[in-house]
Amino acid sequence: MCVIPRSNLCKPVPTLRRPFHRYHPIFLPSPRPSTAPSDHHIQRAGLTSGPLSLSPPLSLTNSRFPPARRQPTDSITQTIHALSQSSRPRPRIHFLISPSEPLPPPPTTPHPEALASPPKPPNSRPNAPSSGHTPDDIPVAPPNTPSTPHLPSSSWNVTGPPPPLLARDPDSDPTHIYGDNPQPGNSDTGSNNSEDGPPRTGPLLPSVGAGTGTARHPLRDFVSGTLDLLYYGPISMGTPAQTLTVDIDTGSADLWVPVNCRNCNGHQFDPARSSTYRNNNQGFAVTYGSGQVSGTLATEVVSIGGLTVESQAFGAVNQESRDFDGQPNDGLIGMAFGTIAQSRHPTFFENLIQARRLATPLFSVHLARNQATGSEICFGCYDSSKTAGGITWVPVKSKTYWSVGMDAVVVNKHAASTNIYAAIDTGTTLIYLPAQLAASVYALIPGAKKANQYGNGFYTYPCMSQPVISLSFNGKRFAINPYDFNLGRTSSQSMDCVGGILALDNGFASNLAIIGDEFLKSWYSTYDYANGVRVGFSPSVNNKS
């Protein structure tokens, strides 16, 4: 989701739901409307007023990724038509930008390594960059965990007293925390802040602690046709526990669920049934790129996969816009940094770290492709059974989003150089680039052209071209599966396909890209708070032949 600060850093991006930008909250200076956006607002957000009619992609046998089975459903028609039908599931934007923690200016020098050599064509799977290594220091997830996504796992309860808190010396400068970039303070080699030196522990970012807990928590994939719209899982709240489902979003930092909400669908949390519910009588409101929620701030016992926080701040939402109609999840949990939380409280994951509940202060995410089950989030662990290669670490540039440095987008053997931040966001379906960069990328695909008839930011390209596209983070390249990039043909007789990289509205931050599930389905991602704050990418088992 894209939460926009009270500054004019961002304007509402296309009101797309999950398959595009999922829930990125957008903070506006004026009061947020409590009902669904009007047609006028939808048009200003970049949506078409009518349905988009697309056909499934051509069956191309020479794809260098293994062929994926597509359902005989016009998924693109279903999905993009849903953008103008409030009663249908929509792609959303889950990207939050905090007014108090804006992104610092990007590094002044691009990474020349990104353009040093042309990318190797992928074989049966995207190859891990040569600098990748096996994460021997990360606990391996326990095997044979329950796969049912509707009930919380009881297999991973934390037992025994926690060990002493291991606080990091803010003045220390261990080179190993920078992973593959051993020169702290140099923007070209992976500084993790806007300032030189190792990252500081701020008031909303807990000190690194050591505990004993890990938990593999199953997620469910909400599939529409052949598009993966939403990844969500169960959460337990209250005493006794009540089970709801939440969307897992690394692009925002607030937890919210419906409470006494008259216009909300699905399950709601009932505070009258809980002895530990506390209402703080403070307002809570978030405006997303595709909807708004509001209510009050409260605290409650929250548990996921047997890992529990006794007093977790959350939004008790009593009003949702109609954008949330038809979604299978009840609420949302933000997994970005608490510095951008609208509640101004630590996130659930940061509280687990503070309470020393985790063996390692990290979490990992596997997103399955076109199947209801099989996705998971792994708290305090790395599930090697979901990967097909070693892990490559990329330093985080700002403790707001999980943002890394992007220095190029490579199309076949040609690169569109850039120098921006890329927010890794499980809450966004597709990939969004600044408008100028998106134009440069599609200029490298012969025959590609703008397709604003489908909404602002869309492009089409010749289906037969099958471009191999890679993103370069901090000089390391990661390929996008062509199956995910190709959203479908514009009609059953057309040879043009719609591309899965969209241009951000010109009012959005010009130095920011949003990297969603279109990319993450090919790369198992690990989000590490301890070692300099970094994101790791491993080739996903999704791409095995």
XYZ file of C-alpha atoms in Angstrom:
545
model
C 0.000 0.000 0.000
C 1.148 3.444 -0.436
C 0.576 5.558 2.547
C 1.191 9.107 1.583
C 2.429 11.652 4.099
C 0.896 14.997 4.767
C 3.574 16.426 2.545
C 2.963 16.222 -1.187
C 5.505 13.418 -1.636
C 2.857 11.118 -2.999
C -0.566 11.480 -4.499
C -3.032 8.627 -4.683
C -1.717 6.127 -7.155
C -4.097 4.204 -9.384
C -6.896 2.936 -7.201
C -5.907 -0.603 -7.917
C -6.402 -3.396 -5.567
C -4.333 -6.380 -4.978
C -3.068 -7.378 -8.420
C -1.593 -3.984 -8.873
C -0.705 -1.994 -5.796
C -2.584 -3.539 -2.966
C -3.157 -1.534 0.110
C -0.587 1.212 0.322
C -2.078 3.722 2.743
C -2.126 7.281 1.542
C -2.137 10.075 4.090
C -3.813 13.203 2.899
C -3.932 16.628 4.560
C -7.704 16.905 4.252
C -10.235 14.694 6.053
C -10.565 11.269 4.557
C -13.913 10.339 3.020
C -15.623 7.570 4.900
C -17.350 6.063 1.918
C -16.204 4.601 -1.353
C -14.513 7.028 -3.746
C -16.763 8.693 -6.243
C -16.400 8.114 -9.966
C -14.593 11.438 -10.112
C -12.030 10.247 -7.585
C -11.674 6.936 -9.398
C -10.931 8.692 -12.661
C -8.394 10.939 -10.972
C -6.763 7.852 -9.502
C -6.131 6.593 -12.985
C -8.839 3.983 -13.416
C -10.881 3.364 -16.482
C -14.608 3.821 -16.250
C -15.367 0.605 -18.080
C -14.130 -2.968 -18.100
C -10.888 -4.003 -19.733
C -11.307 -6.957 -22.047
C -8.152 -9.017 -22.297
C -7.515 -12.560 -23.353
C -5.131 -15.096 -21.859
C -1.550 -14.885 -23.112
C -0.530 -16.851 -26.157
C 0.817 -20.306 -25.468
C 4.465 -19.835 -26.342
C 6.532 -22.978 -26.258
C 9.937 -21.344 -26.402
C 9.690 -19.650 -23.021
C 12.877 -20.107 -21.067
C 10.898 -20.504 -17.880
C 8.918 -23.733 -17.461
C 5.393 -23.459 -18.862
C 2.794 -22.771 -16.216
C -0.700 -24.159 -16.427
C -3.159 -21.360 -17.056
C -6.778 -21.826 -16.285
C -9.175 -21.426 -19.230
C -10.370 -18.209 -17.632
C -9.951 -14.700 -18.870
C -8.298 -13.644 -15.640
C -7.234 -10.256 -16.930
C -10.773 -9.396 -17.917
C -11.979 -10.459 -14.480
C -9.302 -8.583 -12.608
C -9.157 -5.273 -14.407
C -12.907 -5.156 -14.862
C -13.044 -5.430 -11.089
C -11.239 -2.116 -10.836
C -14.458 -0.349 -11.759
C -16.789 -2.669 -9.835
C -16.658 -1.992 -6.108
C -18.373 -5.279 -5.312
C -15.605 -7.308 -6.968
C -12.137 -8.097 -5.605
C -9.634 -5.509 -6.789
C -5.896 -5.199 -6.789
C -4.709 -2.890 -4.035
C -1.747 -0.734 -3.060
C -0.259 -1.340 0.384
C 2.543 1.146 0.373
C 2.943 3.579 3.256
C 5.046 6.724 3.329
C 5.412 8.288 6.737
C 5.261 12.074 7.129
C 7.876 11.893 9.885
C 10.271 9.523 8.131
C 10.540 10.442 4.429
C 12.976 8.589 2.260
C 16.382 10.286 2.162
C 17.832 11.413 -1.166
C 19.051 8.466 -3.216
C 22.783 7.745 -3.534
C 24.555 10.138 -5.854
C 26.473 7.470 -7.746
C 24.762 4.615 -9.593
C 26.175 1.147 -9.305
C 28.289 0.477 -12.409
C 28.204 -3.225 -11.632
C 24.639 -3.363 -12.864
C 25.761 -2.641 -16.401
C 29.049 -4.524 -16.351
C 27.805 -7.540 -18.256
C 24.601 -8.572 -19.989
C 22.266 -10.805 -17.980
C 22.387 -14.502 -18.586
C 19.100 -15.840 -19.950
C 17.311 -17.813 -17.230
C 17.099 -21.539 -17.644
C 14.412 -23.387 -15.722
C 14.515 -20.868 -12.900
C 15.948 -17.440 -12.185
C 19.569 -17.967 -11.227
C 20.767 -16.585 -7.934
C 23.404 -13.886 -8.317
C 26.932 -15.158 -8.019
C 27.383 -13.454 -4.665
C 24.635 -15.541 -3.114
C 25.385 -17.813 -0.203
C 23.571 -20.260 1.999
C 22.106 -18.615 5.105
C 23.878 -20.891 7.591
C 23.323 -18.400 10.404
C 19.525 -18.505 10.066
C 17.439 -21.135 11.852
C 15.910 -23.605 9.457
C 12.155 -23.828 9.725
C 10.746 -26.914 11.471
C 9.312 -29.411 8.977
C 5.807 -30.746 8.612
C 3.856 -27.789 9.883
C 0.090 -27.743 9.393
C -0.958 -26.389 6.019
C -4.479 -25.249 6.922
C -4.566 -21.479 6.554
C -7.751 -20.853 8.489
C -6.578 -21.791 11.988
C -3.486 -20.602 13.842
C -0.778 -23.177 14.386
C -0.329 -24.414 17.938
C 2.901 -26.279 17.184
C 5.329 -23.444 17.770
C 4.603 -22.155 21.240
C 7.613 -20.417 22.766
C 8.741 -22.211 25.904
C 11.389 -21.564 28.523
C 12.799 -18.279 29.797
C 14.193 -15.941 27.157
C 17.960 -15.369 27.135
C 19.360 -11.937 27.994
C 18.740 -9.127 25.557
C 21.652 -8.660 23.171
C 21.735 -4.965 22.375
C 23.870 -3.726 19.519
C 26.408 -1.047 20.330
C 25.289 1.912 18.194
C 28.894 3.066 17.855
C 30.237 -0.286 16.737
C 31.098 -0.840 13.116
C 31.231 -4.584 12.401
C 31.846 -5.027 8.704
C 30.001 -8.339 8.613
C 26.629 -6.681 9.148
C 26.820 -5.319 5.638
C 26.761 -8.777 4.094
C 28.189 -8.531 0.597
C 28.963 -4.834 1.062
C 31.774 -4.596 3.630
C 32.325 -0.832 3.453
C 29.825 0.923 5.712
C 29.058 4.544 5.064
C 29.592 4.364 1.311
C 26.416 4.731 -0.701
C 27.872 2.583 -3.450
C 28.515 -0.326 -1.142
C 25.407 -0.531 0.894
C 25.017 2.053 3.604
C 21.808 1.305 5.430
C 20.872 4.849 6.396
C 20.889 8.295 4.976
C 23.800 8.886 7.358
C 27.145 7.113 7.442
C 27.864 4.198 9.719
C 25.772 1.318 10.991
C 22.062 1.752 11.604
C 20.941 3.213 14.910
C 18.262 1.701 17.095
C 15.451 4.229 17.125
C 12.526 4.515 19.515
C 10.276 2.432 17.276
C 12.942 -0.022 16.114
C 13.769 -2.460 18.923
C 17.249 -3.516 19.876
C 18.229 -6.881 18.508
C 17.359 -9.642 20.922
C 17.886 -13.391 20.974
C 15.101 -15.811 21.822
C 14.037 -19.336 21.043
C 10.913 -19.092 18.921
C 10.272 -19.832 15.271
C 6.990 -20.329 13.475
C 6.032 -21.370 9.971
C 2.648 -19.811 9.404
C 0.594 -20.842 6.344
C -0.903 -18.206 4.072
C -3.718 -18.518 1.602
C -3.492 -17.181 -1.954
C -6.652 -15.492 -3.199
C -6.556 -16.344 -6.910
C -8.733 -14.718 -9.568
C -8.347 -16.568 -12.839
C -4.570 -16.801 -13.083
C -3.714 -13.721 -11.048
C -2.653 -13.930 -7.420
C -4.658 -11.134 -5.841
C -4.013 -11.429 -2.140
C -2.001 -13.435 0.406
C -3.574 -13.666 3.831
C -3.501 -15.807 6.949
C -5.112 -16.332 10.357
C -4.440 -14.287 13.457
C -5.641 -14.831 17.041
C -6.744 -11.884 19.156
C -8.197 -11.536 22.629
C -8.781 -13.640 25.745
C -10.199 -16.133 24.957
C -8.790 -16.045 21.450
C -10.861 -15.057 18.432
C -9.581 -15.968 14.963
C -9.623 -13.524 12.055
C -7.634 -13.308 8.827
C -5.241 -10.536 7.809
C -3.416 -9.560 4.650
C 0.374 -9.769 5.068
C 1.856 -6.441 3.967
C 5.537 -5.469 4.057
C 4.650 -2.059 2.618
C 2.895 -0.653 5.691
C 3.227 -0.917 9.454
C -0.226 -0.955 11.076
C -2.393 -3.821 12.262
C -6.137 -3.337 11.976
C -9.253 -5.492 12.120
C -12.984 -4.667 12.021
C -14.608 -3.951 15.390
C -18.307 -3.046 15.638
C -18.227 -2.126 11.967
C -21.645 -1.865 10.321
C -20.439 -1.724 6.727
C -17.652 -4.321 6.976
C -17.896 -7.761 5.426
C -16.472 -10.933 6.878
C -15.561 -11.665 10.472
C -15.186 -9.007 13.142
C -13.405 -8.903 16.465
C -15.823 -8.724 19.392
C -14.247 -6.766 22.274
C -17.098 -7.695 24.612
C -15.889 -11.295 24.545
C -12.303 -10.441 25.534
C -11.030 -9.672 29.028
C -7.801 -8.123 27.731
C -9.193 -5.586 25.244
C -8.305 -1.958 25.977
C -9.587 0.984 23.932
C -7.237 3.974 24.010
C -9.935 6.404 22.817
C -7.589 7.791 20.191
C -8.539 8.121 16.558
C -7.100 5.763 13.967
C -7.386 6.366 10.234
C -5.564 5.201 7.138
C -6.230 6.083 3.513
C -4.910 3.567 1.020
C -4.433 3.790 -2.689
C -7.616 1.775 -2.944
C -9.720 2.510 0.063
C -9.997 4.005 3.514
C -10.449 2.648 7.026
C -11.045 4.485 10.284
C -11.805 3.743 13.907
C -10.019 3.960 17.239
C -6.699 2.783 18.598
C -6.782 -0.169 20.988
C -4.508 -2.820 22.498
C -5.020 -6.548 22.729
C -3.273 -9.897 23.053
C -2.268 -10.918 19.530
C -0.884 -14.283 18.464
C 0.321 -15.616 15.119
C 1.597 -19.168 14.810
C 1.957 -19.469 18.577
C 4.062 -16.304 18.886
C 2.290 -13.861 21.185
C 2.439 -10.155 22.018
C 0.485 -9.366 25.180
C -0.341 -5.722 24.468
C -0.274 -5.037 20.736
C -1.572 -1.721 19.446
C -4.035 -2.074 16.580
C -6.708 -0.150 14.770
C -10.210 -1.130 15.859
C -11.805 -0.229 12.543
C -15.490 0.679 12.586
C -15.706 2.007 9.047
C -14.357 0.709 5.733
C -14.841 2.050 2.245
C -16.485 -0.217 -0.309
C -13.107 -0.938 -1.848
C -12.745 -3.757 0.659
C -15.946 -5.501 -0.419
C -15.404 -8.997 -1.739
C -12.004 -9.514 -0.157
C -11.467 -12.750 1.760
C -9.362 -11.205 4.524
C -10.849 -9.446 7.530
C -7.994 -7.016 8.218
C -4.351 -6.282 7.560
C -1.022 -6.585 9.355
C 1.829 -4.285 8.382
C 5.334 -5.767 8.439
C 7.351 -2.639 7.575
C 9.097 -0.512 10.210
C 7.202 1.083 13.086
C 8.634 4.459 12.109
C 5.853 4.714 9.514
C 3.065 3.236 11.640
C 0.102 5.581 11.813
C -0.580 4.261 15.309
C 2.902 5.505 16.294
C 3.474 2.177 18.069
C 5.863 -0.700 17.336
C 4.675 -3.346 14.931
C 3.742 -6.872 15.953
C 7.074 -8.171 14.685
C 9.094 -5.476 16.467
C 7.310 -6.347 19.706
C 8.265 -10.003 19.231
C 11.889 -8.889 18.965
C 11.663 -6.666 22.036
C 10.159 -9.516 24.038
C 12.935 -11.867 22.854
C 10.446 -14.320 21.411
C 12.372 -15.073 18.216
C 15.453 -17.192 17.627
C 16.551 -14.670 15.004
C 15.016 -11.217 14.404
C 13.927 -11.843 10.853
C 11.008 -13.216 8.886
C 10.795 -14.856 5.475
C 7.977 -14.992 2.927
C 7.143 -17.567 0.266
C 4.399 -16.656 -2.212
C 2.978 -19.536 -4.227
C 1.813 -19.073 -7.788
C -1.815 -19.734 -8.792
C -2.625 -22.101 -5.954
C -4.730 -21.497 -2.889
C -2.346 -23.165 -0.439
C 1.423 -23.430 -0.158
C 2.350 -19.839 0.690
C 3.784 -19.056 4.116
C 5.475 -16.537 6.360
C 8.281 -17.885 8.525
C 8.868 -15.938 11.751
C 12.432 -16.121 13.039
C 13.429 -18.620 10.375
C 14.274 -19.395 6.757
C 12.448 -22.277 5.068
C 14.988 -23.873 2.737
C 12.326 -26.229 1.358
C 10.794 -23.195 -0.395
C 14.024 -22.195 -2.127
C 16.049 -23.483 -5.062
C 19.388 -21.810 -4.365
C 21.431 -19.633 -2.038
C 20.477 -16.302 -0.549
C 21.785 -12.921 -1.701
C 21.571 -10.021 0.739
C 20.820 -6.441 -0.222
C 21.098 -3.656 2.399
C 18.038 -1.631 3.340
C 18.497 2.080 2.691
C 15.938 3.547 5.071
C 14.146 2.147 8.114
C 10.722 3.046 6.788
C 9.853 0.520 4.117
C 11.966 -2.474 3.227
C 13.567 -0.285 0.567
C 16.740 -1.197 -1.299
C 18.786 0.631 -3.898
C 17.738 0.028 -7.506
C 20.299 0.959 -10.132
C 18.928 -0.552 -13.342
C 16.162 -2.485 -15.045
C 17.645 -4.857 -17.616
C 15.605 -5.925 -20.654
C 17.275 -8.790 -22.479
C 20.828 -7.409 -22.888
C 20.045 -3.731 -22.513
C 19.752 -1.710 -19.315
C 17.683 1.286 -18.334
C 19.882 2.897 -15.696
C 18.357 4.565 -12.676
C 19.208 5.577 -9.131
C 16.157 5.158 -6.926
C 14.715 3.252 -4.015
C 12.733 0.060 -4.482
C 10.261 -0.890 -1.751
C 9.822 -4.662 -1.491
C 6.114 -5.030 -0.889
C 4.073 -8.190 -0.430
C 0.997 -5.960 -0.388
C 1.286 -4.971 -4.042
C 0.433 -7.283 -6.908
C 2.454 -5.881 -9.784
C 5.564 -3.742 -10.216
C 5.352 0.061 -10.299
C 8.159 2.274 -11.554
C 8.453 6.053 -11.829
C 6.880 7.117 -15.108
C 10.131 8.093 -16.802
C 11.835 4.829 -15.869
C 8.834 2.772 -16.992
C 8.933 4.548 -20.358
C 12.650 3.771 -20.665
C 12.042 0.103 -19.879
C 9.303 -0.321 -22.471
C 11.405 1.595 -25.004
C 13.773 -1.384 -24.844
C 10.961 -3.705 -26.009
C 10.366 -3.188 -29.755
C 6.711 -2.532 -30.469
C 5.757 -1.626 -26.893
C 3.422 1.334 -26.471
C 1.316 3.101 -23.881
C -2.133 1.663 -23.261
C -3.922 4.312 -21.234
C -7.255 2.936 -22.421
C -6.740 0.329 -19.691
C -5.809 2.892 -17.059
C -2.944 5.260 -16.382
C 0.440 3.598 -16.421
C -0.375 0.561 -18.582
C 1.738 -0.545 -21.550
C 1.329 -3.248 -24.170
C 4.037 -5.120 -26.047
C 4.173 -7.794 -28.787
C 3.421 -11.129 -27.138
C 5.977 -12.957 -29.278
C 8.846 -10.782 -28.043
C 8.932 -12.538 -24.659
C 11.263 -10.024 -22.998
C 13.497 -11.271 -20.198
C 13.470 -8.549 -17.561
C 15.699 -8.308 -14.498
C 15.818 -5.806 -11.658
C 19.224 -4.715 -10.398
C 19.385 -4.065 -6.649
C 22.686 -2.736 -5.362
C 24.424 -4.114 -8.441
C 22.851 -7.573 -8.228
C 20.358 -8.788 -10.833
C 17.147 -10.690 -10.180
C 15.010 -11.955 -13.056
C 11.225 -11.655 -13.336
C 9.437 -14.744 -14.587
C 7.917 -13.890 -18.012
C 4.788 -15.771 -16.955
C 4.195 -13.148 -14.269
C 5.160 -10.169 -16.432
C 2.647 -11.113 -19.158
C -0.818 -10.097 -17.941
C -2.609 -11.355 -21.044
C -3.570 -10.463 -24.597
C -5.685 -7.423 -25.300
C -8.173 -9.602 -27.218
C -8.452 -13.167 -28.435
C -7.254 -12.157 -31.916
C -4.560 -9.738 -30.779
C -0.826 -10.286 -30.786
C -0.333 -7.572 -28.139
C -0.033 -8.385 -24.454
C -0.326 -6.142 -21.407
C 2.873 -5.758 -19.393
C 3.084 -6.248 -15.644
C 5.261 -3.182 -15.060
C 3.169 -0.038 -14.616
C 4.140 3.621 -14.502
C 3.468 5.495 -11.289
C 1.466 8.681 -11.442
C 3.623 11.774 -11.856
C 2.454 12.984 -8.446
C 4.043 9.981 -6.762
C 7.574 10.049 -5.390
C 9.938 10.212 -8.352
C 12.681 8.291 -6.545
C 10.625 5.268 -5.537
C 9.586 1.993 -7.151
C 7.189 -0.524 -5.626
C 8.177 -4.151 -6.180
C 5.217 -6.440 -5.619
C 4.241 -10.076 -5.863
C 4.878 -10.269 -9.593
C 8.560 -10.291 -8.601
C 8.296 -12.027 -5.225
C 6.676 -15.158 -6.644
C 10.057 -15.887 -8.240
C 12.158 -14.912 -5.222
C 11.822 -16.167 -1.656
C 12.385 -13.043 0.442
C 13.918 -12.686 3.909
C 13.636 -9.499 5.987
C 16.436 -9.214 8.547
C 16.430 -6.670 11.385
C 19.730 -7.770 12.927
C 22.561 -7.681 10.426
C 22.561 -4.088 9.314
C 18.884 -4.325 8.315
C 18.756 -6.087 4.963
C 16.589 -8.059 2.566
C 17.642 -11.435 1.208
C 16.490 -13.048 -2.036
C 16.648 -16.766 -2.831
C 15.360 -18.412 -6.030
C 11.881 -19.757 -5.298
C 10.799 -23.350 -5.806
C 8.013 -21.862 -7.937
C 10.447 -21.809 -10.844
C 11.732 -25.353 -10.632
C 11.334 -27.380 -13.780
